Coordinates of C-alpha atoms in Angstrom, one line a residue:
Chain A
M1 CA 121.0 9.8 241.0
A2 CA 124.3 11.1 239.8
Q3 CA 126.2 9.8 242.7
S4 CA 127.9 6.9 240.9
G5 CA 129.1 9.1 238.0
F6 CA 130.2 11.9 240.3
D7 CA 134.0 11.9 240.5
R8 CA 135.1 14.3 243.2
R9 CA 138.8 14.3 242.2
R10 CA 138.1 15.7 238.8
V11 CA 136.2 18.6 237.2
N12 CA 133.0 17.0 236.0
G13 CA 131.1 18.1 232.9
P14 CA 127.4 18.9 233.0
N15 CA 125.0 16.0 233.7
E16 CA 123.0 16.6 230.6
S17 CA 124.4 17.3 227.2
L18 CA 122.5 18.2 224.0
Q19 CA 123.3 18.4 220.4
P20 CA 124.1 21.8 218.9
V21 CA 121.2 23.4 217.1
Y22 CA 122.0 24.5 213.5
D23 CA 120.6 27.5 211.8
D24 CA 118.5 26.1 209.0
G25 CA 119.0 28.6 206.3
I26 CA 118.3 26.4 203.3
K27 CA 114.6 26.2 203.5
E28 CA 113.7 29.8 203.8
S29 CA 110.0 29.0 203.5
N30 CA 110.1 27.9 207.1
V31 CA 110.0 31.4 208.3
L32 CA 107.7 32.7 205.6
Y33 CA 104.5 32.6 207.6
K34 CA 105.9 33.3 211.1
A35 CA 104.5 36.8 211.4
W36 CA 101.5 36.1 209.2
K37 CA 98.1 37.1 210.5
P38 CA 94.7 35.9 209.2
G39 CA 93.4 38.2 206.5
E40 CA 96.8 39.0 205.1
A41 CA 97.8 38.2 201.6
R42 CA 99.7 35.2 200.5
R43 CA 103.5 35.3 200.7
K44 CA 105.6 35.0 197.6
R45 CA 102.7 34.2 195.2
Q46 CA 99.3 35.4 194.3
A47 CA 96.3 33.6 195.7
K48 CA 95.4 31.9 192.5
D49 CA 99.0 31.1 191.4
I50 CA 100.3 27.5 191.4
R51 CA 104.0 26.7 191.6
P52 CA 105.3 26.7 188.1
I53 CA 105.6 23.5 186.0
C54 CA 107.5 23.9 182.7
A55 CA 107.5 21.3 180.0
R56 CA 111.2 21.5 179.3
H57 CA 113.9 23.1 181.3
T58 CA 116.5 25.4 179.7
A59 CA 120.0 24.2 178.9
T60 CA 121.6 26.6 181.4
P61 CA 119.9 27.5 184.6
P62 CA 119.3 31.3 185.0
T63 CA 121.1 31.6 188.3
P64 CA 122.6 29.0 190.6
F65 CA 120.3 27.6 193.4
V66 CA 117.1 28.5 191.5
T67 CA 115.2 25.2 191.2
Q68 CA 114.2 24.1 187.8
T69 CA 110.6 23.3 187.3
V70 CA 110.0 20.5 185.0
L71 CA 107.7 17.8 183.6
K72 CA 109.8 15.2 181.8
T73 CA 108.6 12.0 180.3
G74 CA 110.5 8.8 179.4
F75 CA 113.4 9.0 181.8
I76 CA 113.1 5.4 183.0
K77 CA 114.0 3.4 180.0
Q78 CA 113.0 0.0 181.4
A79 CA 109.4 1.0 182.2
N80 CA 106.7 1.2 179.5
G81 CA 106.1 4.8 180.4
S82 CA 107.5 7.2 183.0
A83 CA 107.3 10.8 184.0
Y84 CA 109.0 13.1 186.4
I85 CA 107.4 16.2 187.8
E86 CA 109.1 18.9 189.8
T87 CA 107.6 22.1 191.2
E88 CA 109.8 24.1 193.6
H89 CA 110.0 21.8 196.5
T90 CA 107.9 18.9 195.3
K91 CA 109.5 16.2 193.2
V92 CA 107.7 13.1 192.1
A93 CA 108.8 10.3 189.8
C94 CA 106.3 7.8 188.3
A95 CA 106.8 4.6 186.3
V96 CA 104.2 2.6 184.5
Y97 CA 104.5 -1.1 183.7
G98 CA 101.8 -2.7 181.7
P99 CA 99.5 -3.9 180.5
R100 CA 100.8 -7.2 181.7
Q101 CA 99.4 -10.4 182.9
S102 CA 97.6 -10.2 186.2
K103 CA 99.1 -12.3 189.0
S104 CA 95.8 -13.4 190.4
S105 CA 94.3 -16.5 188.8
S106 CA 90.7 -15.3 188.8
Y107 CA 89.3 -14.1 185.6
H108 CA 88.3 -10.4 185.3
E109 CA 87.0 -9.0 182.1
I110 CA 88.0 -5.5 182.9
G111 CA 91.6 -4.7 183.5
R112 CA 92.9 -3.5 186.8
L113 CA 94.9 -0.5 187.8
S114 CA 97.3 -1.0 190.7
V115 CA 98.9 2.1 192.2
E116 CA 101.8 1.9 194.6
V117 CA 103.2 5.0 196.3
K118 CA 106.5 5.2 198.1
F119 CA 107.7 8.2 200.1
T120 CA 111.5 8.3 200.4
P121 CA 112.7 8.7 204.0
F122 CA 114.1 12.2 203.2
S123 CA 111.0 13.5 201.5
S124 CA 109.7 15.4 204.5
L125 CA 111.2 17.3 207.5
V126 CA 110.5 14.4 209.8
R127 CA 112.2 11.2 208.6
R128 CA 109.7 8.6 207.3
V129 CA 110.4 4.9 208.0
P130 CA 111.3 3.0 204.8
I131 CA 108.8 0.3 205.6
R132 CA 105.3 0.5 204.1
D133 CA 103.4 3.2 205.9
A134 CA 99.7 3.7 206.4
E135 CA 99.9 7.0 204.5
D136 CA 101.2 5.3 201.4
R137 CA 98.0 3.4 200.9
S138 CA 95.7 6.3 201.3
V139 CA 97.7 8.4 198.8
A140 CA 97.6 5.4 196.4
N141 CA 93.9 5.1 196.7
L142 CA 93.3 8.8 195.8
I143 CA 95.5 8.5 192.7
Q144 CA 93.8 5.3 191.7
Q145 CA 90.4 6.9 192.1
A146 CA 91.5 9.8 189.9
L147 CA 92.9 7.6 187.1
T148 CA 90.5 4.7 186.9
S149 CA 87.8 6.3 184.8
S150 CA 90.3 7.7 182.3
V151 CA 91.9 4.5 181.2
R152 CA 90.2 2.1 178.7
L153 CA 90.4 -0.9 181.1
D154 CA 87.5 -2.6 179.3
L155 CA 90.0 -3.2 176.4
L156 CA 92.4 -5.1 178.7
P157 CA 90.9 -8.2 180.1
K158 CA 93.0 -10.3 182.5
S159 CA 95.6 -7.6 182.6
V160 CA 96.9 -5.3 185.2
I161 CA 98.6 -1.9 184.8
D162 CA 101.2 -1.2 187.6
I163 CA 101.9 2.4 188.5
F164 CA 104.7 3.0 190.8
V165 CA 105.0 6.5 192.3
T166 CA 108.1 7.6 194.2
V167 CA 107.9 10.9 196.1
I168 CA 111.4 12.3 196.3
E169 CA 110.5 15.5 198.1
C170 CA 107.1 16.5 199.4
D171 CA 106.0 20.0 200.3
G172 CA 102.4 19.9 201.2
I173 CA 100.8 16.4 201.0
E174 CA 97.8 17.5 198.9
S175 CA 99.9 19.3 196.3
C176 CA 102.1 16.2 196.3
I177 CA 99.1 14.0 195.5
A178 CA 98.1 16.4 192.7
A179 CA 101.5 16.3 191.2
A180 CA 101.7 12.6 191.4
T181 CA 98.3 12.2 189.6
V182 CA 99.6 14.4 186.8
A183 CA 102.8 12.4 186.6
A184 CA 100.9 9.1 186.6
S185 CA 98.5 10.2 183.9
T186 CA 101.4 11.5 181.7
S187 CA 103.3 8.3 182.1
L188 CA 100.2 6.3 181.2
A189 CA 99.9 8.3 178.0
K190 CA 103.6 7.9 177.4
A191 CA 103.2 4.1 177.7
G192 CA 100.8 4.2 174.9
I193 CA 97.9 2.8 176.9
E194 CA 94.5 3.8 175.5
M195 CA 92.9 6.5 177.5
L196 CA 89.8 8.8 177.3
G197 CA 91.8 11.8 178.4
L198 CA 94.7 13.1 180.5
V199 CA 93.8 13.4 184.2
I200 CA 95.0 16.6 185.7
S201 CA 94.8 17.4 189.4
C202 CA 95.0 20.5 191.5
S203 CA 94.7 21.3 195.2
G204 CA 93.4 24.4 196.9
A205 CA 93.4 25.6 200.4
V206 CA 90.8 27.9 202.0
V207 CA 92.6 30.4 204.2
G208 CA 90.2 32.9 205.8
D209 CA 88.2 34.2 202.9
D210 CA 90.7 33.5 200.2
V211 CA 91.3 30.4 198.2
W212 CA 95.0 29.7 197.7
L213 CA 95.8 27.1 194.9
D214 CA 98.6 24.6 195.2
P215 CA 99.4 25.2 198.9
N216 CA 102.8 24.2 200.4
E217 CA 103.3 22.7 203.8
E218 CA 103.0 25.9 205.8
E219 CA 100.0 27.1 203.9
T220 CA 98.1 23.8 204.6
Q221 CA 98.7 24.3 208.3
L222 CA 97.1 27.8 208.1
A223 CA 94.1 26.6 206.1
S224 CA 90.7 25.9 207.5
G225 CA 90.0 23.4 204.7
I226 CA 91.7 21.7 201.8
L227 CA 90.2 20.5 198.6
L228 CA 91.8 18.2 196.0
C229 CA 90.2 17.7 192.7
A230 CA 91.1 15.6 189.7
C231 CA 89.5 16.1 186.3
M232 CA 89.8 15.4 182.6
P233 CA 89.9 18.8 181.1
A234 CA 89.5 17.4 177.6
L235 CA 86.1 15.9 178.5
G236 CA 85.2 18.4 181.2
V237 CA 84.4 15.7 183.9
M238 CA 85.8 15.3 187.4
T239 CA 87.1 11.9 188.4
N240 CA 88.0 12.6 192.0
V241 CA 87.1 15.1 194.7
W242 CA 88.6 15.0 198.2
Q243 CA 88.0 17.5 200.9
T244 CA 89.1 17.8 204.5
G245 CA 88.7 20.4 207.1
C246 CA 85.7 22.7 207.7
L247 CA 84.4 24.6 204.7
P248 CA 81.2 26.5 204.1
L249 CA 79.5 25.2 201.0
A250 CA 80.0 28.4 199.0
K251 CA 83.7 28.3 199.6
A252 CA 83.9 24.7 198.6
F253 CA 82.1 25.4 195.3
Q254 CA 84.4 28.4 194.7
S255 CA 87.6 26.4 195.2
L256 CA 86.3 23.6 193.0
Q257 CA 85.7 26.1 190.3
L258 CA 89.1 27.6 190.6
C259 CA 90.8 24.2 190.7
Q260 CA 89.1 23.1 187.6
E261 CA 90.1 26.3 185.7
R262 CA 93.7 25.8 186.8
C263 CA 93.6 22.2 185.6
I264 CA 92.9 23.3 182.1
D265 CA 96.2 25.3 182.2
I266 CA 98.2 22.4 183.6
H267 CA 96.7 20.2 180.9
Q268 CA 98.3 22.3 178.3
I269 CA 101.7 21.8 179.9
A270 CA 101.3 18.1 180.2
A271 CA 100.2 17.8 176.6
Q272 CA 103.1 19.8 175.5
A273 CA 105.5 17.7 177.5
L274 CA 104.2 14.5 175.7
H275 CA 104.3 16.2 172.4
E276 CA 107.9 17.3 172.7
D277 CA 109.5 14.1 174.2
Chain B
M1 CA 78.0 -13.0 190.1
S2 CA 78.7 -10.9 187.1
H3 CA 78.5 -7.1 187.0
S4 CA 75.4 -7.1 184.8
H5 CA 73.4 -9.1 187.3
F6 CA 73.9 -6.5 190.0
E7 CA 73.1 -3.8 187.6
G8 CA 69.9 -5.5 186.8
L9 CA 68.9 -5.6 190.5
A10 CA 69.6 -1.9 190.9
M11 CA 67.7 -0.9 187.7
D12 CA 64.8 -3.1 188.9
R13 CA 64.6 -1.0 192.0
L14 CA 64.6 2.2 190.1
T15 CA 62.0 1.2 187.6
R16 CA 59.7 0.0 190.3
H17 CA 59.9 3.4 192.0
I18 CA 59.2 5.3 188.8
S19 CA 56.2 3.1 188.0
T20 CA 54.2 3.9 191.1
G21 CA 50.9 2.3 191.7
S22 CA 52.2 -1.2 191.2
K23 CA 50.3 -2.4 194.1
S24 CA 50.2 -5.9 192.7
T25 CA 53.5 -6.7 194.3
S26 CA 53.4 -7.6 197.9
W27 CA 56.9 -6.4 198.3
R28 CA 57.1 -2.8 199.4
W29 CA 59.9 -1.0 197.6
P30 CA 61.3 2.0 199.5
S31 CA 61.6 5.2 197.7
L32 CA 65.0 6.4 196.4
H33 CA 65.6 8.8 199.2
Q34 CA 64.4 6.8 202.1
F35 CA 66.5 5.2 204.7
R36 CA 66.0 1.8 206.2
A37 CA 65.1 1.7 209.9
V38 CA 67.8 2.8 212.3
T39 CA 68.0 1.7 215.9
L40 CA 70.4 3.2 218.4
Q41 CA 71.3 2.6 222.0
T42 CA 73.9 4.4 224.0
G43 CA 75.8 3.4 227.1
V44 CA 76.1 -0.2 226.1
V45 CA 79.7 -0.6 227.2
P46 CA 79.9 0.4 230.9
V47 CA 83.7 0.4 231.1
A48 CA 84.1 2.9 228.2
N49 CA 83.8 6.6 228.6
G50 CA 81.1 6.6 225.9
S51 CA 79.5 3.9 223.7
A52 CA 76.7 3.3 221.2
L53 CA 75.2 0.4 219.4
L54 CA 73.7 1.3 216.0
N55 CA 71.8 -0.9 213.6
L56 CA 70.8 0.2 210.2
G57 CA 68.4 -1.8 208.1
R58 CA 66.9 -4.3 210.5
S59 CA 63.5 -5.2 209.1
S60 CA 60.7 -4.8 211.6
D61 CA 59.3 -8.3 211.2
E62 CA 62.7 -9.9 211.9
S63 CA 64.8 -9.1 214.9
I64 CA 68.1 -9.8 213.2
G65 CA 69.9 -8.4 210.3
G66 CA 71.1 -5.0 209.2
T67 CA 74.4 -3.2 209.3
E68 CA 75.4 -3.3 213.0
I69 CA 78.1 -1.2 214.5
L70 CA 79.4 -1.2 218.1
A71 CA 81.2 2.0 218.9
S72 CA 83.1 3.0 222.0
A73 CA 85.2 5.9 223.1
K74 CA 88.0 5.5 225.6
L75 CA 90.1 8.3 227.1
E76 CA 93.8 7.9 227.6
V77 CA 96.3 10.3 229.0
E78 CA 99.2 11.3 226.8
D79 CA 102.0 13.8 227.1
V80 CA 101.8 16.9 225.0
D81 CA 104.6 17.0 222.6
I82 CA 104.7 20.4 220.9
G83 CA 106.4 20.2 217.6
G84 CA 106.2 16.5 217.5
D85 CA 104.7 14.5 214.7
S86 CA 101.0 13.8 214.3
S87 CA 101.1 10.6 216.4
S88 CA 102.0 12.4 219.6
G89 CA 100.0 14.4 222.0
V90 CA 98.7 17.8 221.0
E91 CA 97.9 20.8 223.2
G92 CA 94.2 20.5 224.1
G93 CA 93.7 16.8 223.3
R94 CA 92.9 15.0 220.2
I95 CA 90.7 12.3 218.7
V96 CA 91.8 9.2 216.9
G97 CA 89.2 7.0 215.2
E98 CA 89.6 3.5 214.1
K99 CA 87.2 1.2 212.3
Q100 CA 87.6 -2.5 212.8
S101 CA 85.8 -5.1 210.8
S102 CA 84.9 -8.3 212.5
P103 CA 85.8 -11.2 210.3
A104 CA 82.2 -12.3 210.8
A105 CA 81.1 -9.4 208.8
Y106 CA 83.4 -9.9 205.9
S107 CA 83.9 -13.7 205.8
H108 CA 84.7 -13.6 202.1
L109 CA 87.9 -11.5 202.6
S110 CA 91.4 -12.7 203.5
A111 CA 93.1 -11.2 206.5
A112 CA 95.2 -8.8 204.4
A113 CA 92.2 -7.6 202.4
L114 CA 90.4 -7.1 205.7
D115 CA 93.3 -5.0 207.0
D116 CA 93.2 -2.9 203.9
L117 CA 89.5 -2.4 204.1
Q118 CA 89.8 -1.4 207.7
H119 CA 92.5 1.0 206.8
D120 CA 90.5 2.6 204.0
Y121 CA 87.5 3.3 206.2
S122 CA 89.6 4.5 209.1
T123 CA 91.3 7.0 206.9
I124 CA 88.1 8.6 205.9
L125 CA 86.9 8.6 209.5
N126 CA 90.1 10.1 210.7
D127 CA 90.3 12.7 207.9
V128 CA 87.1 14.1 209.3
L129 CA 87.1 13.5 213.0
S130 CA 90.8 14.2 213.8
H131 CA 90.8 17.5 212.1
A132 CA 91.7 20.5 214.2
S133 CA 88.3 22.2 213.5
L134 CA 86.5 19.5 215.4
R135 CA 88.8 19.3 218.4
P136 CA 86.6 19.5 221.5
P137 CA 87.4 22.3 224.0
N138 CA 87.6 20.2 227.2
L139 CA 90.1 17.5 226.3
G140 CA 93.1 19.2 227.9
I141 CA 94.3 18.3 231.4
I142 CA 97.4 20.3 232.2
P143 CA 98.2 23.0 229.7
G144 CA 101.4 22.2 228.0
R145 CA 101.9 18.9 229.6
K146 CA 99.1 16.4 229.5
A147 CA 96.0 16.0 227.5
W148 CA 93.4 13.3 226.8
L149 CA 93.6 11.1 223.8
L150 CA 90.1 10.0 222.8
A151 CA 90.4 6.6 221.1
L152 CA 87.3 6.1 219.1
D153 CA 86.8 2.4 218.1
L154 CA 84.0 1.3 215.8
I155 CA 83.5 -2.4 215.2
V156 CA 81.4 -3.5 212.3
L157 CA 79.6 -6.6 213.4
S158 CA 77.7 -7.0 210.2
D159 CA 77.6 -5.1 206.9
V160 CA 74.6 -5.1 204.5
G161 CA 75.5 -1.8 202.8
N162 CA 75.7 1.9 203.5
I163 CA 78.6 1.5 205.9
Y164 CA 79.8 5.1 205.8
D165 CA 76.6 6.7 206.9
A166 CA 76.3 4.1 209.7
L167 CA 79.9 4.8 210.8
F168 CA 79.4 8.5 211.1
M169 CA 76.1 8.2 212.8
A170 CA 77.6 5.8 215.4
A171 CA 80.6 8.1 215.8
R172 CA 78.4 11.1 216.5
A173 CA 76.3 9.0 219.0
V174 CA 79.4 7.9 220.8
L175 CA 81.0 11.4 221.0
W176 CA 77.7 12.7 222.2
D177 CA 77.6 10.1 224.9
T178 CA 81.2 10.5 226.0
R179 CA 81.9 12.0 229.4
V180 CA 85.3 13.4 230.3
P181 CA 86.4 12.7 233.9
K182 CA 87.0 15.7 236.0
T183 CA 90.6 16.3 236.9
R184 CA 92.4 18.5 239.2
A185 CA 96.0 19.6 238.8
V186 CA 98.3 18.9 241.7
E187 CA 101.6 20.4 242.6
Y188 CA 104.3 19.0 244.7
R189 CA 106.2 21.4 246.7
P190 CA 109.3 20.5 248.8
N191 CA 109.2 21.3 252.5
R192 CA 110.4 24.9 253.0
E193 CA 111.2 24.8 256.7
G194 CA 114.8 23.8 256.5
V195 CA 115.7 26.9 254.5
K196 CA 115.3 29.3 257.5
G197 CA 118.6 29.1 259.2
S198 CA 121.6 31.2 259.9
T199 CA 121.2 34.9 260.1
D200 CA 124.8 35.8 259.2
M201 CA 124.2 34.8 255.5
D202 CA 122.5 37.3 253.4
L203 CA 119.6 35.3 252.0
D204 CA 117.1 36.9 249.7
P205 CA 113.6 35.7 250.6
E206 CA 111.7 34.0 247.8
S207 CA 109.8 36.8 246.0
Q208 CA 106.1 36.1 246.4
S209 CA 105.2 38.9 244.0
G210 CA 101.9 38.3 242.1
L211 CA 103.4 40.0 239.1
D212 CA 106.1 37.3 238.8
T213 CA 104.8 35.2 235.9
R214 CA 107.7 32.8 235.8
R215 CA 105.9 30.5 238.2
S216 CA 102.9 30.0 236.0
K217 CA 104.4 27.2 233.9
A218 CA 106.3 25.4 236.5
P219 CA 103.9 24.2 239.2
A220 CA 101.2 21.8 238.0
A221 CA 103.2 18.7 237.1
D222 CA 100.6 16.0 237.7
F223 CA 96.9 15.7 238.1
E224 CA 94.4 13.5 239.9
L225 CA 90.9 12.4 239.1
E226 CA 88.3 14.0 241.3
D227 CA 85.9 11.9 243.2
Y228 CA 82.6 12.7 241.6
W229 CA 79.2 11.1 241.6
D230 CA 78.9 10.8 237.9
D231 CA 81.4 10.2 235.1
G232 CA 82.1 13.8 234.5
P233 CA 80.9 16.5 232.2
A234 CA 79.9 15.7 228.6
L235 CA 82.5 16.1 225.9
G236 CA 82.3 19.6 224.5
G237 CA 81.5 20.6 220.9
R238 CA 78.3 18.5 220.6
D239 CA 76.8 20.4 217.8
L240 CA 79.9 20.1 215.7
W241 CA 80.1 16.3 215.2
P242 CA 79.2 15.7 211.6
V243 CA 76.9 13.2 209.9
S244 CA 77.6 11.7 206.5
I245 CA 75.4 11.0 203.5
T246 CA 76.3 8.6 200.7
L247 CA 74.8 9.5 197.4
N248 CA 74.8 6.6 195.0
L249 CA 75.0 8.0 191.5
F250 CA 73.6 6.7 188.3
P251 CA 73.5 9.0 185.2
G252 CA 70.6 11.3 185.9
V253 CA 69.4 9.9 189.2
H254 CA 70.8 9.4 192.7
F255 CA 69.6 7.3 195.6
L256 CA 70.5 6.8 199.3
D257 CA 71.1 4.0 201.6
A258 CA 72.2 1.3 199.3
T259 CA 72.3 -2.4 200.2
T260 CA 75.4 -4.4 199.4
Q261 CA 74.2 -5.5 196.0
E262 CA 73.0 -2.0 195.0
E263 CA 76.4 -0.6 196.0
A264 CA 78.2 -3.2 193.9
A265 CA 76.1 -2.1 190.9
T266 CA 76.6 1.6 191.4
P267 CA 79.3 3.1 189.2
L268 CA 79.9 6.1 191.4
R269 CA 79.3 7.1 195.0
L270 CA 79.7 10.5 196.5
I271 CA 80.2 10.6 200.3
L272 CA 79.5 14.0 201.9
V273 CA 80.1 14.8 205.5
Y274 CA 78.2 17.8 206.9
S275 CA 78.1 19.5 210.3
F276 CA 75.3 21.8 211.4
P277 CA 76.7 24.1 214.1
T278 CA 74.0 26.0 216.0
K279 CA 75.6 29.4 215.5
S280 CA 76.5 29.3 211.8
R281 CA 75.5 27.7 208.5
A282 CA 76.1 24.2 207.5
A283 CA 79.7 23.3 206.7
L284 CA 81.3 20.6 204.7
H285 CA 83.8 18.4 206.5
G286 CA 84.5 15.8 203.9
M287 CA 83.9 14.9 200.3
H288 CA 85.0 11.7 198.7
L289 CA 84.2 10.1 195.3
L290 CA 84.4 6.4 195.1
G291 CA 84.1 4.2 192.1
P292 CA 85.1 4.1 188.4
G293 CA 82.6 6.6 187.2
D294 CA 83.0 10.3 186.6
I295 CA 80.9 13.4 187.1
D296 CA 80.9 17.1 186.1
L297 CA 81.2 20.1 188.3
A298 CA 77.6 21.3 188.0
Q299 CA 76.3 17.9 189.0
I300 CA 78.6 18.0 192.1
E301 CA 77.3 21.3 193.1
S302 CA 73.6 20.3 192.9
L303 CA 74.3 17.0 194.7
V304 CA 76.1 18.8 197.5
K305 CA 73.1 21.1 198.0
E306 CA 70.6 18.2 198.0
G307 CA 72.9 16.2 200.2
E308 CA 72.7 19.0 202.8
K309 CA 68.9 18.5 203.1
Y310 CA 69.2 14.8 203.6
A311 CA 72.0 15.2 206.1
L312 CA 69.9 17.7 208.0
D313 CA 67.1 15.2 208.3
I314 CA 69.5 12.6 209.6
Y315 CA 71.0 15.1 212.0
T316 CA 67.7 16.2 213.5
G317 CA 66.5 12.6 213.8
L318 CA 69.7 11.5 215.5
N319 CA 69.6 14.5 217.9
T320 CA 66.1 13.6 219.0
K321 CA 67.0 10.0 219.6
L322 CA 70.2 10.9 221.5
K323 CA 68.3 13.3 223.7
D324 CA 65.8 10.6 224.4
E325 CA 68.5 8.2 225.2
E326 CA 70.0 10.6 227.6
L327 CA 66.7 11.1 229.4
R328 CA 66.1 7.4 229.5
R329 CA 69.4 6.9 231.3
T330 CA 69.3 9.7 233.7
D331 CA 65.9 11.2 234.6
K332 CA 63.7 8.2 233.7
A333 CA 66.0 5.8 235.4
R334 CA 65.9 7.9 238.6
L335 CA 62.1 7.9 238.5
K336 CA 61.9 4.2 238.0
F337 CA 64.3 3.6 240.8
S338 CA 62.5 5.8 243.3
A339 CA 59.1 4.3 242.2
A340 CA 60.4 0.8 242.9
R341 CA 61.5 1.6 246.4

């Protein structure tokens, strides 16, 4: 085994060598739930609190290293509409191009919405490959399902609206999809495309007996079931519901109710962001 | 065909149901909440650990037609990689589902579109079946080292609508039918006799203390399949495997088991996946909305409650059939064999 590399005239090093392990002090949320037991309260936030999104960030940050939370529109000048949303450790950028001529030659009297999602390789703890991944498509489908009934596609025959979502940092995939939906809807509005209402999305995790809204990565691991809902608060209808895990029916209804209530609050922020920019 | 043509077909079906007593037509329209006939056979693929062939919608006077799904479960061994990503082994085993569409079923789609379709269905399947809450208790082999990976493959041979319900029914049938081979952990120990030697060296004998727990992780490094007369015990967690129900929604009314044309005409579909564990109340394992329509919260709640009733019907019907199948293949087969001799 090690016979060929074994040099008896010299002092040999160990056969196996490993990289040094660094103390990861930046992401302190890693150790937030280490000693957590089922039944305990949520760490750092209330059960029904979402991570804050503000319409506009202040000129000077309050203290260094405190992340700004932001929903900004119009930051990609070449796109018809764009929005950037940031909530603590989730950062999503969205650009909308359209309505433009559809590449396919077949005639369709109702316009099409094409959503493409890209996760940057550094968006999660484990590096993602830059090539098109299977997960990109399922996230894109969920965003498309949420947005389709809100856009007046019947006014845009033979056209396609391209929505490109780039996830720069992702902390909890469901919350990321929710943030991306909000960004996409805001960019559609910014692009001046006719819509029935803004689509706002919120996710909730059922942990034990509690419902925690807007869960991050750790909290989704602890959850017994996750619910993601997208609705148009202006019209009071839901456009997308997605649930995984095992949830008793009563808990599912409760989290749907809470998510919808929170969506009304987020809707105010999105409307304000559009109004100010 | 334009959108309005399909809508016309679906509305036709609804109006005929509402105006009951129209016995003048020789065509028998099914009610809104009725399923087409389902035929199921298990154990169709002898080389797999579990298999099922399900057909939904074959009309009784013809022997062909309907949504046909061939499902099989194959167990593979993989290393447990604690802390690895989701595509590596997990302590206690895991299930990975994949739906494949035979090009014969979707001849109008290109290869890329077929891939996309497969991926979409597989995602919904995996979201439900790969979740930790449904992990069966007996898929581990050696704790901390090796576990079974259950690869569940569902091939759609033909599709005439209501594919989600058929997929989940077939998945439940296969998982019910799966048998996990019995394994035995083996440990390789080097020959100790050479150690006993000179008495002038002060050698400490190996402590054989029962309280020494350091040895508990080290020994079993490999396993072997036991020689058993049957394929092994059934896969655990039988009462947990869920069934799905697709509610096709029109404003004010919903119907089940849509054919392809009816699906194309429906603006919104709600797919609900329920499990009915014996010891607790029904639980929701998946909820998906598909289509360009929208719905409000109160409607969702009432639909989820109604969906539970339909799903319970499917669940009990499927259970009866699966128990029948099991009897047919074990006890009845034995009786037939002994009678023939």
